[in-house]
């Protein structure tokens, strides 16, 4: 394992040195060639030097570092050490602080030069479109030195974790890790950058795994802890909203944050739950991943929803594309997006019966989630598998309703499965009186809904109630599709507010 980490340190150093060579030599040569062809400089030398400031020294430093790392790798079995190389080079690593401090001035000089000198702008554009750049822009390559220090820290931390504490290499590795940490801290303290760049740098340095937070044009907008509603329980997660994406992270046991997922804002939708009982919750829906989040208060939820929607709108305007943003009225994906967008999984505790056949769940009759719509169904109603666009080519479990829609090639509004046929693929629904299935627990047209405590033979029991058209429907859970019983309620005062019923979840009774 130590050898593999040392190899990764050397191989990533080779990639980094190549990026420095591209900036400091290849790009310089492209500018020089264009100037010679024109017979005059396409950009003044002093401006070019400002753009490429510190890069010659960085290239020289890292080429020497790469040479020593390669030598250690080639002779590894005779001398299993690599940390002392970084310790010896440590004092020179402070050159990164100078580069980071002047980074914004360098990128601003590049942008100004491109606007002021059309020939130089043409050189930059042609260079970025060349195979040498591998579809990356010049500012993206200029970010590489800033991203390298956190990479050193992550690799060294992994290296230290796999060393014996009593070995000489352990002491050198800890010293090297301390040097890199000091360089990162010195860079943060010394750079006179805008608040946005400083914040992105701070986030980058807090990560315990690899992810490039700093990208050209990216801005920090908001961060905070939200509870993720999973199948079984609520889980604390850290979210960072940026101008182009939402980052999903988890606290690391050793401190800091572990990056899990980047959700692009393009195509993202933010929705509210249909039931007012979940007043702290909201949903984030994307083609990559969708989930239900819970804030600490309605106010915090509103702040997140506002920030997310504004970021989504701004992202649309920047990309000059047209999207129709609309609020969804249910927890499952709309029929037109079936298989294309990751659905919201309904939490297990909010469903006590199969949402297709209404058979009750038990220890032996287990819950399963449809990967296409997110409903909770039984094994008999989800025996089929289909590949979904957002999941890739591998077939995954889908419910019978989704199987029919996906198999037909049309994600259309689905009718009663009993009327679809389906060549015996769909199980007959459990015999339930029709009136009990007229109104689902999450019905949007109800007068009011929420949890109440009902007193029965076995004492108090928490149930979900819905009032619609002067009928009181009782359910075991808030996402059940069939009621336990119904009671006509013409006597319920019309002035009874929805808030009074919702408040009963704190201990009201019927």
Coordinates of C-alpha atoms in Angstrom, one line a residue:
X1 CA 0.0 0.0 0.0
X2 CA 2.8 2.4 0.8
X3 CA 4.4 1.8 -2.5
X4 CA 1.1 2.4 -4.3
X5 CA 0.7 5.8 -2.5
X6 CA 4.3 6.7 -3.4
X7 CA 3.6 5.8 -7.0
X8 CA 0.5 7.9 -7.0
X9 CA 2.5 10.8 -5.6
X10 CA 5.1 10.5 -8.4
X11 CA 2.5 9.9 -11.2
X12 CA 0.4 12.9 -10.1
X13 CA 3.5 15.0 -9.9
X14 CA 4.3 14.1 -13.5
X15 CA 0.8 15.2 -14.6
X16 CA 1.3 18.5 -12.6
X17 CA 4.7 19.2 -14.2
X18 CA 3.2 18.6 -17.6
X19 CA 0.5 21.3 -16.8
X20 CA 3.3 23.7 -15.7
X21 CA 5.2 22.9 -18.9
X22 CA 2.0 23.7 -21.0
X23 CA 1.6 27.1 -19.3
X24 CA 5.2 28.2 -19.0
X25 CA 6.6 26.9 -22.3
X26 CA 4.0 25.7 -24.7
X27 CA 1.8 28.7 -24.3
X28 CA 4.8 31.1 -24.4
X29 CA 5.9 29.5 -27.7
X30 CA 2.4 29.8 -29.2
X31 CA 2.4 33.6 -28.3
X32 CA 6.0 34.0 -29.6
X33 CA 5.1 32.2 -32.9
X34 CA 2.1 34.4 -33.4
X35 CA 4.1 37.5 -32.7
X36 CA 6.8 36.4 -35.3
X37 CA 4.1 35.7 -37.9
X38 CA 2.6 39.1 -37.3
X39 CA 5.9 40.9 -37.2
X40 CA 4.9 42.6 -33.9
X41 CA 4.1 41.4 -30.4
X42 CA 0.5 40.3 -30.1
X43 CA 0.6 41.3 -26.4
X44 CA 3.2 43.4 -24.5
X45 CA 5.9 41.2 -22.7
X46 CA 5.2 42.8 -19.3
X47 CA 1.6 41.7 -19.5
X48 CA 2.5 38.2 -20.5
X49 CA 4.9 38.0 -17.6
X50 CA 2.2 39.2 -15.2
X51 CA -0.1 36.4 -16.5
X52 CA 2.6 33.8 -16.1
X53 CA 4.2 35.1 -12.9
X54 CA 5.9 32.6 -10.7
X55 CA 5.4 29.8 -13.2
X56 CA 9.1 29.5 -14.3
X57 CA 10.2 29.0 -10.7
X58 CA 7.3 26.6 -10.0
X59 CA 8.2 24.5 -13.0
X60 CA 11.9 24.3 -12.0
X61 CA 10.9 23.4 -8.4
X62 CA 8.5 20.6 -9.4
X63 CA 10.8 19.2 -12.1
X64 CA 13.4 18.7 -9.4
X65 CA 10.9 17.2 -7.0
X66 CA 9.6 14.8 -9.8
X67 CA 13.2 13.7 -10.5
X68 CA 13.8 12.8 -6.8
X69 CA 10.4 11.1 -6.5
X70 CA 11.1 8.9 -9.6
X71 CA 14.5 8.0 -8.2
X72 CA 12.9 6.8 -4.9
X73 CA 10.3 4.8 -6.8
X74 CA 12.9 3.1 -9.0
X75 CA 14.9 2.1 -5.9
X76 CA 12.0 1.5 -3.6
X77 CA 12.8 -2.0 -2.5
X78 CA 16.2 -1.0 -1.3
X79 CA 15.1 2.1 0.5
X80 CA 11.4 2.4 1.2
X81 CA 11.3 6.2 1.8
X82 CA 9.9 9.1 0.0
X83 CA 8.7 11.6 2.7
X84 CA 12.2 13.0 3.3
X85 CA 12.2 14.3 -0.3
X86 CA 9.3 16.6 0.5
X87 CA 10.9 17.6 3.8
X88 CA 14.0 18.8 2.0
X89 CA 12.0 20.6 -0.6
X90 CA 9.7 22.1 2.1
X91 CA 11.2 25.6 2.3
X92 CA 10.8 26.0 -1.5
X93 CA 7.1 25.0 -1.4
X94 CA 6.3 28.4 0.1
X95 CA 6.6 29.6 -3.5
X96 CA 3.1 28.4 -3.9
X97 CA 2.0 31.0 -1.4
X98 CA 3.3 33.7 -3.7
X99 CA 1.5 32.2 -6.7
X100 CA -1.8 31.9 -4.8
X101 CA -1.5 35.5 -3.6
X102 CA -1.1 36.8 -7.1
X103 CA -3.5 34.4 -8.8
X104 CA -6.5 36.7 -9.1
X105 CA -4.2 39.5 -10.5
X106 CA -2.9 37.0 -13.1
X107 CA -6.3 35.9 -14.2
X108 CA -7.6 39.5 -14.3
X109 CA -4.5 40.4 -16.5
X110 CA -5.3 37.5 -18.8
X111 CA -9.0 38.6 -19.2
X112 CA -8.0 42.2 -19.8
X113 CA -5.4 41.3 -22.3
X114 CA -7.9 39.2 -24.3
X115 CA -10.3 42.1 -24.4
X116 CA -7.6 44.7 -25.3
X117 CA -5.6 42.7 -27.8
X118 CA -7.7 40.8 -30.4
X119 CA -4.7 38.9 -31.8
X120 CA -3.7 37.7 -28.4
X121 CA -7.3 36.6 -27.8
X122 CA -7.2 34.6 -31.0
X123 CA -3.9 32.9 -29.9
X124 CA -5.5 32.0 -26.6
X125 CA -8.6 30.6 -28.2
X126 CA -6.6 28.5 -30.8
X127 CA -4.3 27.2 -28.1
X128 CA -7.2 26.1 -25.9
X129 CA -8.8 24.3 -28.9
X130 CA -5.6 22.4 -29.7
X131 CA -5.2 18.7 -28.7
X132 CA -2.5 19.8 -26.3
X133 CA -5.0 21.4 -24.0
X134 CA -7.3 18.4 -23.8
X135 CA -10.4 20.5 -23.9
X136 CA -9.4 22.6 -20.8
X137 CA -9.1 26.4 -20.8
X138 CA -6.0 28.4 -19.8
X139 CA -7.6 29.5 -16.5
X140 CA -8.3 25.9 -15.6
X141 CA -4.6 25.1 -16.1
X142 CA -3.7 28.2 -14.1
X143 CA -5.7 26.7 -11.2
X144 CA -3.5 23.6 -11.1
X145 CA -0.9 25.0 -8.7
X146 CA -3.6 26.1 -6.3
X147 CA -5.1 22.6 -6.3
X148 CA -1.8 20.8 -5.9
X149 CA -1.2 21.7 -2.2
X150 CA -4.4 20.1 -1.1
X151 CA -3.5 17.0 -3.2
X152 CA -0.1 16.8 -1.4
X153 CA -1.9 17.0 1.9
X154 CA -4.4 14.2 1.1
X155 CA -1.7 11.8 -0.3
X156 CA 0.6 12.4 2.7
X157 CA -2.2 11.9 5.2
X158 CA -3.0 8.6 3.5
X159 CA 0.7 7.7 3.6
X160 CA 1.0 8.5 7.3
X161 CA -2.0 6.4 8.1
X162 CA -0.3 3.3 6.6
X163 CA 3.0 3.8 8.4
X164 CA 4.2 2.2 11.7
X165 CA 4.4 5.0 14.3
X166 CA 7.9 3.9 15.4
X167 CA 9.5 4.0 11.9
X168 CA 11.9 6.8 10.8
X169 CA 9.7 7.3 7.7
X170 CA 6.7 8.0 10.0
X171 CA 8.5 11.0 11.5
X172 CA 9.5 12.4 8.1
X173 CA 6.0 11.8 6.7
X174 CA 4.5 13.8 9.7
X175 CA 7.1 16.5 9.2
X176 CA 6.2 16.7 5.5
X177 CA 2.5 16.8 6.2
X178 CA 3.1 19.6 8.7
X179 CA 5.1 21.6 6.1
X180 CA 2.3 21.2 3.5
X181 CA -0.3 22.3 6.1
X182 CA 1.8 25.3 7.0
X183 CA 2.1 26.2 3.3
X184 CA -1.7 26.0 2.9
X185 CA -2.2 28.1 6.0
X186 CA 0.4 30.7 5.0
X187 CA -1.3 31.0 1.6
X188 CA -4.6 31.6 3.2
X189 CA -3.2 34.2 5.6
X190 CA -1.1 36.1 3.0
X191 CA -3.3 36.2 -0.1
X192 CA -5.2 39.4 -0.6
X193 CA -8.0 37.8 -2.5
X194 CA -11.8 38.4 -2.7
X195 CA -14.0 36.8 -0.1
X196 CA -15.3 34.3 -2.7
X197 CA -11.9 32.9 -3.6
X198 CA -10.8 32.7 0.0
X199 CA -14.0 30.8 0.9
X200 CA -13.4 28.3 -1.9
X201 CA -9.9 27.9 -0.8
X202 CA -11.1 27.2 2.8
X203 CA -13.5 24.6 1.5
X204 CA -10.8 23.0 -0.6
X205 CA -8.5 22.7 2.4
X206 CA -11.3 21.2 4.6
X207 CA -11.8 18.2 2.3
X208 CA -10.2 14.9 3.3
X209 CA -10.6 13.4 -0.2
X210 CA -10.0 14.6 -3.7
X211 CA -12.4 17.1 -5.4
X212 CA -11.6 20.3 -7.2
X213 CA -13.6 23.0 -5.5
X214 CA -11.9 25.9 -7.2
X215 CA -13.0 26.3 -10.8
X216 CA -13.0 29.3 -13.2
X217 CA -16.2 31.3 -12.8
X218 CA -17.4 29.4 -9.8
X219 CA -18.8 31.3 -6.8
X220 CA -19.7 30.3 -3.3
X221 CA -23.4 31.0 -2.3
X222 CA -24.4 29.1 0.8
X223 CA -23.5 26.2 3.1
X224 CA -25.0 24.4 6.1
X225 CA -26.1 21.2 7.7
X226 CA -29.4 19.6 6.6
X227 CA -30.8 16.2 7.6
X228 CA -31.2 13.8 4.7
X229 CA -34.3 11.7 4.9
X230 CA -33.2 8.2 4.0
X231 CA -35.2 4.9 3.9
X232 CA -34.7 4.1 7.5
X233 CA -33.6 7.3 9.4
X234 CA -32.5 10.9 9.2
X235 CA -28.8 11.4 8.5
X236 CA -26.9 14.7 9.0
X237 CA -25.2 15.9 5.8
X238 CA -23.3 19.1 4.9
X239 CA -24.4 20.9 1.7
X240 CA -22.5 23.7 -0.1
X241 CA -24.3 25.7 -2.8
X242 CA -22.1 27.0 -5.5
X243 CA -23.0 29.0 -8.6
X244 CA -23.0 25.9 -10.8
X245 CA -23.7 23.0 -8.5
X246 CA -24.8 21.7 -5.1
X247 CA -22.1 19.8 -3.2
X248 CA -23.2 16.9 -1.0
X249 CA -20.7 16.1 1.8
X250 CA -20.4 14.2 5.1
X251 CA -18.4 15.0 8.2
X252 CA -15.2 12.9 8.3
X253 CA -14.4 11.0 11.5
X254 CA -10.9 12.6 11.7
X255 CA -12.3 16.1 11.1
X256 CA -13.0 18.0 8.0
X257 CA -15.5 17.0 5.3
X258 CA -15.7 14.2 2.8
X259 CA -17.0 15.0 -0.7
X260 CA -19.6 12.6 -1.8
X261 CA -21.5 14.0 -4.8
X262 CA -21.7 17.1 -7.1
X263 CA -25.2 17.8 -8.4
X264 CA -25.2 20.3 -11.3
X265 CA -27.8 23.0 -11.1
X266 CA -28.7 22.5 -14.8
X267 CA -32.1 20.7 -14.8
X268 CA -32.4 20.7 -11.0
X269 CA -35.8 21.2 -9.4
X270 CA -36.7 22.1 -5.8
X271 CA -40.1 21.0 -4.5
X272 CA -42.2 21.1 -1.4
X273 CA -43.9 18.0 0.1
X274 CA -47.6 17.7 -0.6
X275 CA -48.4 17.2 3.1
X276 CA -48.1 20.3 5.3
X277 CA -47.3 18.1 8.2
X278 CA -43.6 18.0 7.0
X279 CA -43.2 21.7 7.2
X280 CA -39.3 21.6 7.5
X281 CA -38.8 19.3 4.5
X282 CA -38.1 20.0 0.8
X283 CA -36.8 17.9 -2.1
X284 CA -34.0 18.3 -4.5
X285 CA -34.5 16.5 -7.8
X286 CA -31.9 16.0 -10.5
X287 CA -31.1 13.5 -13.2
X288 CA -28.2 12.2 -11.2
X289 CA -29.6 11.9 -7.7
X290 CA -32.8 13.0 -5.8
X291 CA -33.5 13.2 -2.1
X292 CA -35.6 14.7 0.6
X293 CA -33.9 17.1 3.0
X294 CA -35.1 18.5 6.3
X295 CA -34.1 21.8 7.8
X296 CA -34.1 22.7 11.4
X297 CA -37.0 25.2 11.0
X298 CA -39.5 26.5 8.4
X299 CA -37.4 29.7 8.2
X300 CA -34.2 27.7 7.4
X301 CA -36.1 25.7 4.8
X302 CA -37.3 28.9 3.1
X303 CA -33.8 30.3 3.1
X304 CA -32.5 27.2 1.3
X305 CA -35.3 27.0 -1.2
X306 CA -34.9 30.7 -2.1
X307 CA -31.1 30.3 -2.4
X308 CA -31.4 27.2 -4.5
X309 CA -34.1 28.6 -6.8
X310 CA -32.2 31.8 -7.4
X311 CA -29.0 29.9 -8.1
X312 CA -30.9 27.7 -10.6
X313 CA -32.4 30.7 -12.4
X314 CA -29.0 32.5 -12.5
X315 CA -27.4 29.3 -13.9
X316 CA -30.1 29.2 -16.6
X317 CA -29.5 32.8 -17.6
X318 CA -25.8 32.3 -17.8
X319 CA -26.2 29.3 -20.1
X320 CA -28.8 31.2 -22.2
X321 CA -30.9 28.1 -22.3
X322 CA -34.6 27.7 -21.7
X323 CA -36.1 25.4 -19.1
X324 CA -39.6 25.2 -17.7
X325 CA -39.4 25.3 -14.0
X326 CA -42.5 24.1 -12.2
X327 CA -43.4 22.8 -8.8
X328 CA -44.2 19.1 -8.6
X329 CA -47.3 18.0 -6.7
X330 CA -46.2 14.5 -5.7
X331 CA -43.2 12.6 -4.4
X332 CA -42.7 10.5 -7.5
X333 CA -41.2 11.6 -10.8
X334 CA -43.5 13.0 -13.4
X335 CA -44.4 10.5 -16.1
X336 CA -42.6 12.4 -18.9
X337 CA -39.3 12.0 -16.9
X338 CA -39.7 8.3 -16.0
X339 CA -36.3 6.7 -16.2
X340 CA -34.5 9.9 -17.0
X341 CA -34.5 11.6 -13.6
X342 CA -33.6 10.0 -10.3
X343 CA -36.8 9.7 -8.3
X344 CA -37.4 10.6 -4.7
X345 CA -37.5 7.4 -2.5
X346 CA -40.5 7.5 -0.2
X347 CA -39.1 6.7 3.4
X348 CA -40.1 3.3 4.7
X349 CA -41.8 4.5 7.8
X350 CA -44.3 6.6 5.8
X351 CA -45.7 3.5 4.0
X352 CA -47.3 0.4 5.6
X353 CA -48.7 -1.2 2.5
X354 CA -47.6 -1.8 -1.1
X355 CA -48.5 1.3 -3.1
X356 CA -49.8 -0.9 -6.0
X357 CA -51.6 -3.9 -4.5
X358 CA -52.2 -2.5 -1.0
X359 CA -51.0 -5.7 0.7
X360 CA -49.5 -4.9 4.1
X361 CA -45.8 -5.1 4.9
X362 CA -44.4 -7.3 7.6
X363 CA -41.2 -9.0 8.6
X364 CA -41.6 -11.6 5.8
X365 CA -43.5 -9.3 3.3
X366 CA -40.7 -6.8 2.8
X367 CA -40.6 -3.3 1.3
X368 CA -38.9 -2.6 -2.1
X369 CA -38.3 0.7 -3.8
X370 CA -39.0 1.1 -7.5
X371 CA -35.9 2.6 -9.0
X372 CA -37.9 4.5 -11.7
X373 CA -40.6 6.2 -9.6
X374 CA -39.5 5.8 -6.0
X375 CA -42.7 4.1 -4.7
X376 CA -42.6 1.5 -2.0
X377 CA -43.9 -1.8 -3.3
X378 CA -43.9 -5.5 -2.5
X379 CA -41.7 -8.1 -4.2
X380 CA -44.6 -9.4 -6.3
X381 CA -45.3 -6.0 -7.7
X382 CA -41.6 -5.3 -8.5
X383 CA -40.4 -8.6 -10.0
X384 CA -39.3 -7.0 -13.3
X385 CA -36.1 -5.2 -14.2
X386 CA -35.5 -2.5 -16.8
X387 CA -32.4 -0.3 -17.6
X388 CA -33.0 3.3 -16.7
X389 CA -31.4 6.2 -18.5
X390 CA -30.1 7.9 -15.4
X391 CA -28.8 4.7 -14.0
X392 CA -26.9 3.3 -17.0
X393 CA -27.3 0.1 -19.0
X394 CA -27.6 -2.3 -16.0
X395 CA -31.3 -3.4 -15.5
X396 CA -32.7 -2.4 -12.1
X397 CA -35.8 -3.2 -10.1
X398 CA -39.0 -1.4 -11.2
X399 CA -42.6 -1.6 -10.2
X400 CA -45.2 -3.2 -12.5
X401 CA -46.7 0.2 -13.5
X402 CA -43.3 1.6 -14.5
X403 CA -42.4 -1.6 -16.3
X404 CA -45.5 -1.3 -18.6
X405 CA -44.7 2.4 -19.3
X406 CA -41.0 1.8 -20.0
X407 CA -41.6 -1.3 -22.0
X408 CA -44.0 0.6 -24.3
X409 CA -41.3 3.2 -24.8
X410 CA -43.6 6.0 -23.7
X411 CA -43.5 7.5 -20.2
X412 CA -47.2 8.3 -20.4
X413 CA -49.8 8.8 -17.6
X414 CA -50.5 5.4 -16.3
X415 CA -54.0 4.0 -16.0
X416 CA -55.3 1.4 -13.5
X417 CA -52.8 -1.6 -13.8
X418 CA -55.8 -4.0 -13.7
X419 CA -56.9 -2.5 -17.0
X420 CA -53.4 -2.6 -18.6
X421 CA -53.2 -6.3 -19.3
X422 CA -49.4 -6.7 -19.0
X423 CA -49.4 -10.4 -20.1
X424 CA -49.7 -11.6 -16.5
X425 CA -46.9 -9.4 -15.2
X426 CA -49.0 -7.5 -12.7
X427 CA -50.4 -9.0 -9.6
X428 CA -54.1 -8.7 -8.9
X429 CA -54.8 -6.0 -6.3
X430 CA -55.7 -7.0 -2.8
X431 CA -59.5 -6.9 -2.2
X432 CA -60.1 -3.5 -0.6
X433 CA -63.4 -1.7 -0.6
X434 CA -63.5 0.9 -3.3
X435 CA -64.3 3.8 -1.0
X436 CA -61.1 3.1 1.0
X437 CA -59.0 3.7 -2.2
X438 CA -60.8 6.7 -3.4
X439 CA -58.5 9.1 -1.5
X440 CA -54.8 8.4 -0.9
X441 CA -53.2 9.6 2.3
X442 CA -51.2 12.2 0.4
X443 CA -54.2 13.6 -1.6
X444 CA -53.6 17.2 -2.6
X445 CA -57.3 18.2 -2.7
X446 CA -58.0 17.5 0.9
X447 CA -59.3 20.1 3.3
X448 CA -56.8 19.1 5.9
X449 CA -54.4 16.3 6.8
X450 CA -52.0 15.3 9.5
X451 CA -51.1 12.9 12.3
X452 CA -53.5 12.5 15.3
X453 CA -53.5 10.1 18.3
X454 CA -56.6 7.9 18.4
X455 CA -57.6 6.0 21.6
X456 CA -58.6 2.4 21.0
X457 CA -58.7 -1.0 22.8
X458 CA -54.9 -1.0 23.1
X459 CA -54.5 2.5 24.1
X460 CA -53.3 5.5 22.2
X461 CA -52.1 5.0 18.6
X462 CA -50.7 7.5 16.1
X463 CA -52.6 7.5 12.8
X464 CA -52.7 9.7 9.7
X465 CA -56.1 11.5 9.0
X466 CA -57.4 13.2 5.9
X467 CA -60.6 15.3 5.7
X468 CA -62.1 15.6 2.2
X469 CA -65.7 16.4 1.1
X470 CA -67.0 16.0 4.7
X471 CA -65.5 12.5 5.1
X472 CA -62.7 11.6 7.6
X473 CA -60.2 9.0 6.2
X474 CA -57.9 7.2 8.6
X475 CA -54.6 5.6 7.5
X476 CA -51.7 4.0 9.2
X477 CA -49.1 6.2 7.5
X478 CA -48.9 9.4 5.4
X479 CA -48.1 7.7 2.1
X480 CA -50.5 4.8 2.2
X481 CA -52.8 4.4 -0.8
X482 CA -55.8 2.9 1.0
X483 CA -57.6 4.0 4.1
X484 CA -58.3 1.8 7.1
X485 CA -61.8 3.2 7.4
X486 CA -63.9 6.3 6.6
X487 CA -66.3 8.3 8.7
X488 CA -68.8 10.9 7.4
X489 CA -68.1 14.2 9.2
X490 CA -70.7 16.8 8.3
X491 CA -70.4 18.0 11.9
X492 CA -66.8 19.2 11.5
X493 CA -66.9 23.0 11.7
X494 CA -65.9 24.6 8.4
X495 CA -63.8 27.1 10.4
X496 CA -61.5 24.5 11.8
X497 CA -58.1 25.5 10.5
X498 CA -55.5 23.2 8.9
X499 CA -53.0 24.4 11.5
X500 CA -55.2 23.1 14.3
X501 CA -55.1 19.6 12.8
X502 CA -51.4 19.7 12.0
X503 CA -50.7 20.8 15.5
X504 CA -52.2 17.5 16.8
X505 CA -49.1 15.6 15.8
X506 CA -47.5 17.0 19.0
X507 CA -50.0 15.0 21.1
X508 CA -53.6 15.8 20.1
X509 CA -56.2 13.0 20.3
X510 CA -59.4 11.9 18.7

